[in-house]
PDB file of C-alpha atoms in Angstrom:
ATOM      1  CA  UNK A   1     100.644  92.044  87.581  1.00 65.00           C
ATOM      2  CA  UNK A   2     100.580  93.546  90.604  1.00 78.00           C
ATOM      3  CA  UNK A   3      98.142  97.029  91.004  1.00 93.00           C
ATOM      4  CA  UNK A   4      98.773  97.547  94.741  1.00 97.00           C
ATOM      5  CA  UNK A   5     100.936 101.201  94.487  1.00 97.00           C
ATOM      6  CA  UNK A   6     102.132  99.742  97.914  1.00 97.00           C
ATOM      7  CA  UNK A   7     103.973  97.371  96.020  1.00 97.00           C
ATOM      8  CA  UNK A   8     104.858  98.515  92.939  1.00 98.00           C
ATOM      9  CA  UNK A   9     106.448 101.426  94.357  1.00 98.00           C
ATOM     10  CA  UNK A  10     108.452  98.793  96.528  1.00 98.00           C
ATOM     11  CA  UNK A  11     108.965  96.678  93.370  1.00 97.00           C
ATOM     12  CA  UNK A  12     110.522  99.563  92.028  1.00 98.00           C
ATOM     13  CA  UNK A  13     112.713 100.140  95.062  1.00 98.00           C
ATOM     14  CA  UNK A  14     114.119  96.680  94.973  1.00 98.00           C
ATOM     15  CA  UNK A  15     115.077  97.276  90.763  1.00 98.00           C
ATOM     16  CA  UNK A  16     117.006 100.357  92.262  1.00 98.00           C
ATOM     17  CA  UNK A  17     118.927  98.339  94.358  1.00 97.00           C
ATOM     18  CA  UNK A  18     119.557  96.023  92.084  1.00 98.00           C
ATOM     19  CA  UNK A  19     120.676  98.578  89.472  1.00 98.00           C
ATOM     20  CA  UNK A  20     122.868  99.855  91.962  1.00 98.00           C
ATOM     21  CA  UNK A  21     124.777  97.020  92.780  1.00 98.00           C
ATOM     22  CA  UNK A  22     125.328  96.557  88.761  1.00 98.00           C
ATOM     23  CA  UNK A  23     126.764  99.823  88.928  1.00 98.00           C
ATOM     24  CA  UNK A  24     129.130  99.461  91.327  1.00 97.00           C
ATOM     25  CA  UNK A  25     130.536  96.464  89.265  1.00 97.00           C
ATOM     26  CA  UNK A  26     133.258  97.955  87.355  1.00 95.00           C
ATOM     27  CA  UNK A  27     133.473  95.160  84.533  1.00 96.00           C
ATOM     28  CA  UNK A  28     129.437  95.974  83.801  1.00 97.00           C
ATOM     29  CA  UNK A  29     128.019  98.408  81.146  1.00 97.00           C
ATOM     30  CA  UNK A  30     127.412 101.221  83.516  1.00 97.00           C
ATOM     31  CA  UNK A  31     126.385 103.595  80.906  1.00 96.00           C
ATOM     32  CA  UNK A  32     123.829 101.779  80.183  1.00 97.00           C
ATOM     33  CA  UNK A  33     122.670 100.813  83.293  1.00 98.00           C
ATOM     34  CA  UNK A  34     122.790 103.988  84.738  1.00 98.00           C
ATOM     35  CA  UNK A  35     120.575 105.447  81.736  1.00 98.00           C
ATOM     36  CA  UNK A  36     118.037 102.352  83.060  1.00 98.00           C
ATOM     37  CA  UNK A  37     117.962 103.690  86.476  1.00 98.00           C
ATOM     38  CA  UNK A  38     117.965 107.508  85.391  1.00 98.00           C
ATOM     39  CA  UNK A  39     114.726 106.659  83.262  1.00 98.00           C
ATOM     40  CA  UNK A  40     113.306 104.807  85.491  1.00 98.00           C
ATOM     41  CA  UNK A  41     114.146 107.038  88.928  1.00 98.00           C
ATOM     42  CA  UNK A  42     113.125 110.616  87.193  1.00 98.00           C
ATOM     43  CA  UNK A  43     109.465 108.229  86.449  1.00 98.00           C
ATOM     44  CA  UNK A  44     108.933 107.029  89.525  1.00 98.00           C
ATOM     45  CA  UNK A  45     109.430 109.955  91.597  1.00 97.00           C
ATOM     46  CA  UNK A  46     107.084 111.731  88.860  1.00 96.00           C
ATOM     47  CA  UNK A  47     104.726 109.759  89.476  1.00 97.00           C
ATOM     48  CA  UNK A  48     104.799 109.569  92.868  1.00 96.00           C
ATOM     49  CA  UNK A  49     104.628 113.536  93.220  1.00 94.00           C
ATOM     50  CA  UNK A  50     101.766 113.938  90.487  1.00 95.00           C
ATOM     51  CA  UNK A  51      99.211 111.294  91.849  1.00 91.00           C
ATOM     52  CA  UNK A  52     100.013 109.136  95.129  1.00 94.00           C
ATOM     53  CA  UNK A  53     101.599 111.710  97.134  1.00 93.00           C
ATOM     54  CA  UNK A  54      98.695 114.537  97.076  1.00 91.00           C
ATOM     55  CA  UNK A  55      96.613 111.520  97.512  1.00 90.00           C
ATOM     56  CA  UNK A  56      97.884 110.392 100.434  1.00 87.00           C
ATOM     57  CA  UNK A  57      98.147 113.861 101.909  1.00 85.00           C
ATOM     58  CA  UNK A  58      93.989 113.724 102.047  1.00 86.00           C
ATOM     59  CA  UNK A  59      94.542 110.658 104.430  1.00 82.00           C
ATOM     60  CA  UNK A  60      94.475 112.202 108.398  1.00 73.00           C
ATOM     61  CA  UNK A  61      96.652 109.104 109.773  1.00 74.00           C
ATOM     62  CA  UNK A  62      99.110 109.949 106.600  1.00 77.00           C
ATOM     63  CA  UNK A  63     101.943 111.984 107.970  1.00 75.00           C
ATOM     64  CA  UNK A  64     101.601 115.093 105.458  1.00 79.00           C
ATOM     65  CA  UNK A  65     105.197 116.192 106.488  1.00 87.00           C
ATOM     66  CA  UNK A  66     106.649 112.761 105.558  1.00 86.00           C
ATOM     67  CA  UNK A  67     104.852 113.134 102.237  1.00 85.00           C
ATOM     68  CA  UNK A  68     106.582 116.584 102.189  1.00 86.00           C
ATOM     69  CA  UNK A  69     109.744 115.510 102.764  1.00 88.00           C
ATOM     70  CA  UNK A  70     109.642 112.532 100.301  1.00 88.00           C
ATOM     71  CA  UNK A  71     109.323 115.419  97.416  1.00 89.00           C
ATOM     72  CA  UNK A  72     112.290 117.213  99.341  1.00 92.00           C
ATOM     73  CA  UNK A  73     114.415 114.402  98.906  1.00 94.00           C
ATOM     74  CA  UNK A  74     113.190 113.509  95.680  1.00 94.00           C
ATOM     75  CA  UNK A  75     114.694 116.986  94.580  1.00 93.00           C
ATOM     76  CA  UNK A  76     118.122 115.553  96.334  1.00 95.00           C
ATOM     77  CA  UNK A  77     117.894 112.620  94.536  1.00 96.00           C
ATOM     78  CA  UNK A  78     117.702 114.187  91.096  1.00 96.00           C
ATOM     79  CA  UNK A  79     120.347 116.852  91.860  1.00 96.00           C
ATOM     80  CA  UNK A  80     122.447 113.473  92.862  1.00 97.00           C
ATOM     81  CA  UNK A  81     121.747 112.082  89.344  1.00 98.00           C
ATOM     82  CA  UNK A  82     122.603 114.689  87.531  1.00 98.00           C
ATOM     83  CA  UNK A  83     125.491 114.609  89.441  1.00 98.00           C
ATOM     84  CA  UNK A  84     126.643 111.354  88.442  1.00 98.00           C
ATOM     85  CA  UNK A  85     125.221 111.655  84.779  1.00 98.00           C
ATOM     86  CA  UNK A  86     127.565 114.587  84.049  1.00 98.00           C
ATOM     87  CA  UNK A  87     130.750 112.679  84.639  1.00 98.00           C
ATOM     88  CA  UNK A  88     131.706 111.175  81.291  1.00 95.00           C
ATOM     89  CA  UNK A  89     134.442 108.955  82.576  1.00 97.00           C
ATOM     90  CA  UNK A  90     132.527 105.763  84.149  1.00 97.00           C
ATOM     91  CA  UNK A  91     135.685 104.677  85.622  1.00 96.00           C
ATOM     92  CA  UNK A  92     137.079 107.688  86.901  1.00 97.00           C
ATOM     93  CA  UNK A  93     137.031 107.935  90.763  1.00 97.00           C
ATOM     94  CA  UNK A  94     135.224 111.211  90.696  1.00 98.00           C
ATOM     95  CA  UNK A  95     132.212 108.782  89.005  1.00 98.00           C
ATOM     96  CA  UNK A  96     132.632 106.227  91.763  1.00 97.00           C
ATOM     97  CA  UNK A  97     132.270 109.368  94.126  1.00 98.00           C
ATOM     98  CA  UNK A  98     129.140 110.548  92.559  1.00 98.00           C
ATOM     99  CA  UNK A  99     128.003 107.234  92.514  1.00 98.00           C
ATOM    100  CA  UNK A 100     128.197 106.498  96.237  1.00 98.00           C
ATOM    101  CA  UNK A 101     126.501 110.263  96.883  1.00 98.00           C
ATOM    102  CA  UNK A 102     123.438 108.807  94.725  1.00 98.00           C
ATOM    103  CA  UNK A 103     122.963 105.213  96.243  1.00 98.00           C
ATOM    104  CA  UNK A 104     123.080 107.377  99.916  1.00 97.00           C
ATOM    105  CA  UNK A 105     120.899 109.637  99.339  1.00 96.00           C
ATOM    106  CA  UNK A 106     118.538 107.105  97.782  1.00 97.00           C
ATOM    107  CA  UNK A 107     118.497 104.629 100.075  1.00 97.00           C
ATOM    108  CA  UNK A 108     118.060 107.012 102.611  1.00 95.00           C
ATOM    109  CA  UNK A 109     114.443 108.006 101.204  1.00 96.00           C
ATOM    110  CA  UNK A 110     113.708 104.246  99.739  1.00 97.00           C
ATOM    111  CA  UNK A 111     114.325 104.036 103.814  1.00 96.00           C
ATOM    112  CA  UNK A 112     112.157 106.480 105.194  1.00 94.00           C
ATOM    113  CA  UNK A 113     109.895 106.243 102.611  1.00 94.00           C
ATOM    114  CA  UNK A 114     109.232 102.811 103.427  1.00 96.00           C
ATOM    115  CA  UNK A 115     109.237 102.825 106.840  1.00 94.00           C
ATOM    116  CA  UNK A 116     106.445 106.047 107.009  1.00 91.00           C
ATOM    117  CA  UNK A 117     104.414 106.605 103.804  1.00 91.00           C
ATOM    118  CA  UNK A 118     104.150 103.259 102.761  1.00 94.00           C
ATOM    119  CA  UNK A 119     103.644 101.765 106.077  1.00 92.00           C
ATOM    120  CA  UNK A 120     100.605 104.168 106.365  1.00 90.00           C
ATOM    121  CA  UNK A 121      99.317 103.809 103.165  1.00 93.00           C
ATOM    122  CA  UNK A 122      99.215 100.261 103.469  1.00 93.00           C
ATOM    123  CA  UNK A 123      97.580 100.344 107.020  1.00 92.00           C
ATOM    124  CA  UNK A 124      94.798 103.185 106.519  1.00 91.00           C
ATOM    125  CA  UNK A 125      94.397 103.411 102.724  1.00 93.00           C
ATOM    126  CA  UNK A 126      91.866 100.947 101.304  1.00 95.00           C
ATOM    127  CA  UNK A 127      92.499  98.143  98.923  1.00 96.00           C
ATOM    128  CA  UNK A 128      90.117  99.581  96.014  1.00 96.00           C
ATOM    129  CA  UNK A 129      92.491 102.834  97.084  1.00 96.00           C
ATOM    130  CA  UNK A 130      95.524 101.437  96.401  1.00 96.00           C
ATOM    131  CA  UNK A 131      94.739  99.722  93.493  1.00 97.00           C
ATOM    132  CA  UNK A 132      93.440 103.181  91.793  1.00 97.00           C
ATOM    133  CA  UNK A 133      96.865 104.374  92.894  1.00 97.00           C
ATOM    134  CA  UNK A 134      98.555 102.040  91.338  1.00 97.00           C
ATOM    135  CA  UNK A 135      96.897 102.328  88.092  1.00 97.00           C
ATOM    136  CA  UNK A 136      97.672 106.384  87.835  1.00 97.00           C
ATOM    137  CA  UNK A 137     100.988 105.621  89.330  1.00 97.00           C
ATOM    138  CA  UNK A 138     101.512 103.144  86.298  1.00 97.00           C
ATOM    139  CA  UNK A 139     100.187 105.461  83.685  1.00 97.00           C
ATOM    140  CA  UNK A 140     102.099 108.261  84.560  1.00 97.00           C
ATOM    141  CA  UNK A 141     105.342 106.390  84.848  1.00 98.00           C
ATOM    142  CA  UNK A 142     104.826 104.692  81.688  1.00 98.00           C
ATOM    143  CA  UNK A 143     104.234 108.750  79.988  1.00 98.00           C
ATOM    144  CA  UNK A 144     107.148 109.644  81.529  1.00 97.00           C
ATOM    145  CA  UNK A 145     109.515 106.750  80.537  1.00 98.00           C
ATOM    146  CA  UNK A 146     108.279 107.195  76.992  1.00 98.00           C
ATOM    147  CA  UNK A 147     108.934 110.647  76.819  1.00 96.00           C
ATOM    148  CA  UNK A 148     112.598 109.708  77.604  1.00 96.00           C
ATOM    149  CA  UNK A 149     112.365 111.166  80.951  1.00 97.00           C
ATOM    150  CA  UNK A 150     116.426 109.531  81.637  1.00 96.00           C
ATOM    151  CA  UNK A 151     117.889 112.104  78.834  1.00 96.00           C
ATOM    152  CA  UNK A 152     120.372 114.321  80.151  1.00 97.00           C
ATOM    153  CA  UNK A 153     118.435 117.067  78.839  1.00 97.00           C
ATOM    154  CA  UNK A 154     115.416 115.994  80.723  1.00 97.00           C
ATOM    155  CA  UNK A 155     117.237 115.323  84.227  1.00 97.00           C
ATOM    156  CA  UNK A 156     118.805 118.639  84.025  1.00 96.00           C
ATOM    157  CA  UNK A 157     115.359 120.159  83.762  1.00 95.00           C
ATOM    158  CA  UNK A 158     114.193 118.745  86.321  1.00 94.00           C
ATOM    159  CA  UNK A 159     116.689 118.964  88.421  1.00 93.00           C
ATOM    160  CA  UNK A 160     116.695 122.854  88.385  1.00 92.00           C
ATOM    161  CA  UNK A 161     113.566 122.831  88.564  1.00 90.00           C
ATOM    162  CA  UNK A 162     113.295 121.398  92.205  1.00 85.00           C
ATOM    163  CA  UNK A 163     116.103 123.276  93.716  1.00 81.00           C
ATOM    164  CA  UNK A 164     114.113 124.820  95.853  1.00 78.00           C
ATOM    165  CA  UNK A 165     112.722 122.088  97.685  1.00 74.00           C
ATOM    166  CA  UNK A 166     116.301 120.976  98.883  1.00 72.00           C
ATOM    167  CA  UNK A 167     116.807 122.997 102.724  1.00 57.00           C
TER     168      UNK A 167
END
């Protein structure tokens, strides 16, 4: 199993993509899936904010306002789940709507993310580093998907919670 937070961040990118293209198929179990990806998006971006981001921020050849903006639009990303998670009707139009607003506005960070913060971790962060990382970046996701962090309840939390952050 992979320890690199380099890659399992990335292996979790590719699982959202792959949860989003479930999604999109209307004959699929999209409640189900979509409580997958809420669990597992709330988790990651948890544990991305409590341990790899202020991390990286102590790197000089880290861009501390890409790490910045990464929790920015980890706020937009939540507010674009909730979104989604409080239309009951899975094949209404309005839920294809919300859908589309989410897989944008993720793929836009999964993006940027990986084109900046990952590209410099991987470049100046050292091996023993990253594999540290990747063990906090584990643990905390793992707390956080066992504390049910896809619940409504728990997304709405959150969600108000980071309002500010979104310009």
């Amino acid at each position: 199993m992979a320890t690199d937070v380099v890659e399992l961040i990335l292996a979790d990118h590719r699982r959202f993509e792959e949860l989003f293209r479930a999604l999109r198929d209307r004959e699929s179990d999209r409640s189900t899936l979509l409580s997958e990806l809420a669990a597992l998006l709330v988790a990651h971006a948890e544990a991305e904010e409590s341990e790899v981001y202020p991390a990286l921020k102590r790197y000089k050849e880290v861009d501390d306002e890409e790490v910045d903006h990464g929790a920015e639009e980890h706020a937009e990303g939540h507010q674009a789940l909730l979104a989604l998670m409080e239309v009951a009707d899975t094949a209404s139009e309005e839920w294809e709507s919300k859908l589309e607003e989410l897989v944008q506005a993720l793929n836009h960070h999964v993006d940027e993310e990986e084109r900046t913060i990952l590209n410099d971790a991987r470049q100046q962060v050292s091996d023993e580093r990253r594999a540290e990382l990747g063990r906090l970046f584990t643990d905390i996701r793992q707390d956080r998907l066992d504390d049910n962090c896809g619940d409504l309840a728990y997304v709405r939390r959150i969600a108000k919670a980071t309002e500010d952050r979104i310009d």
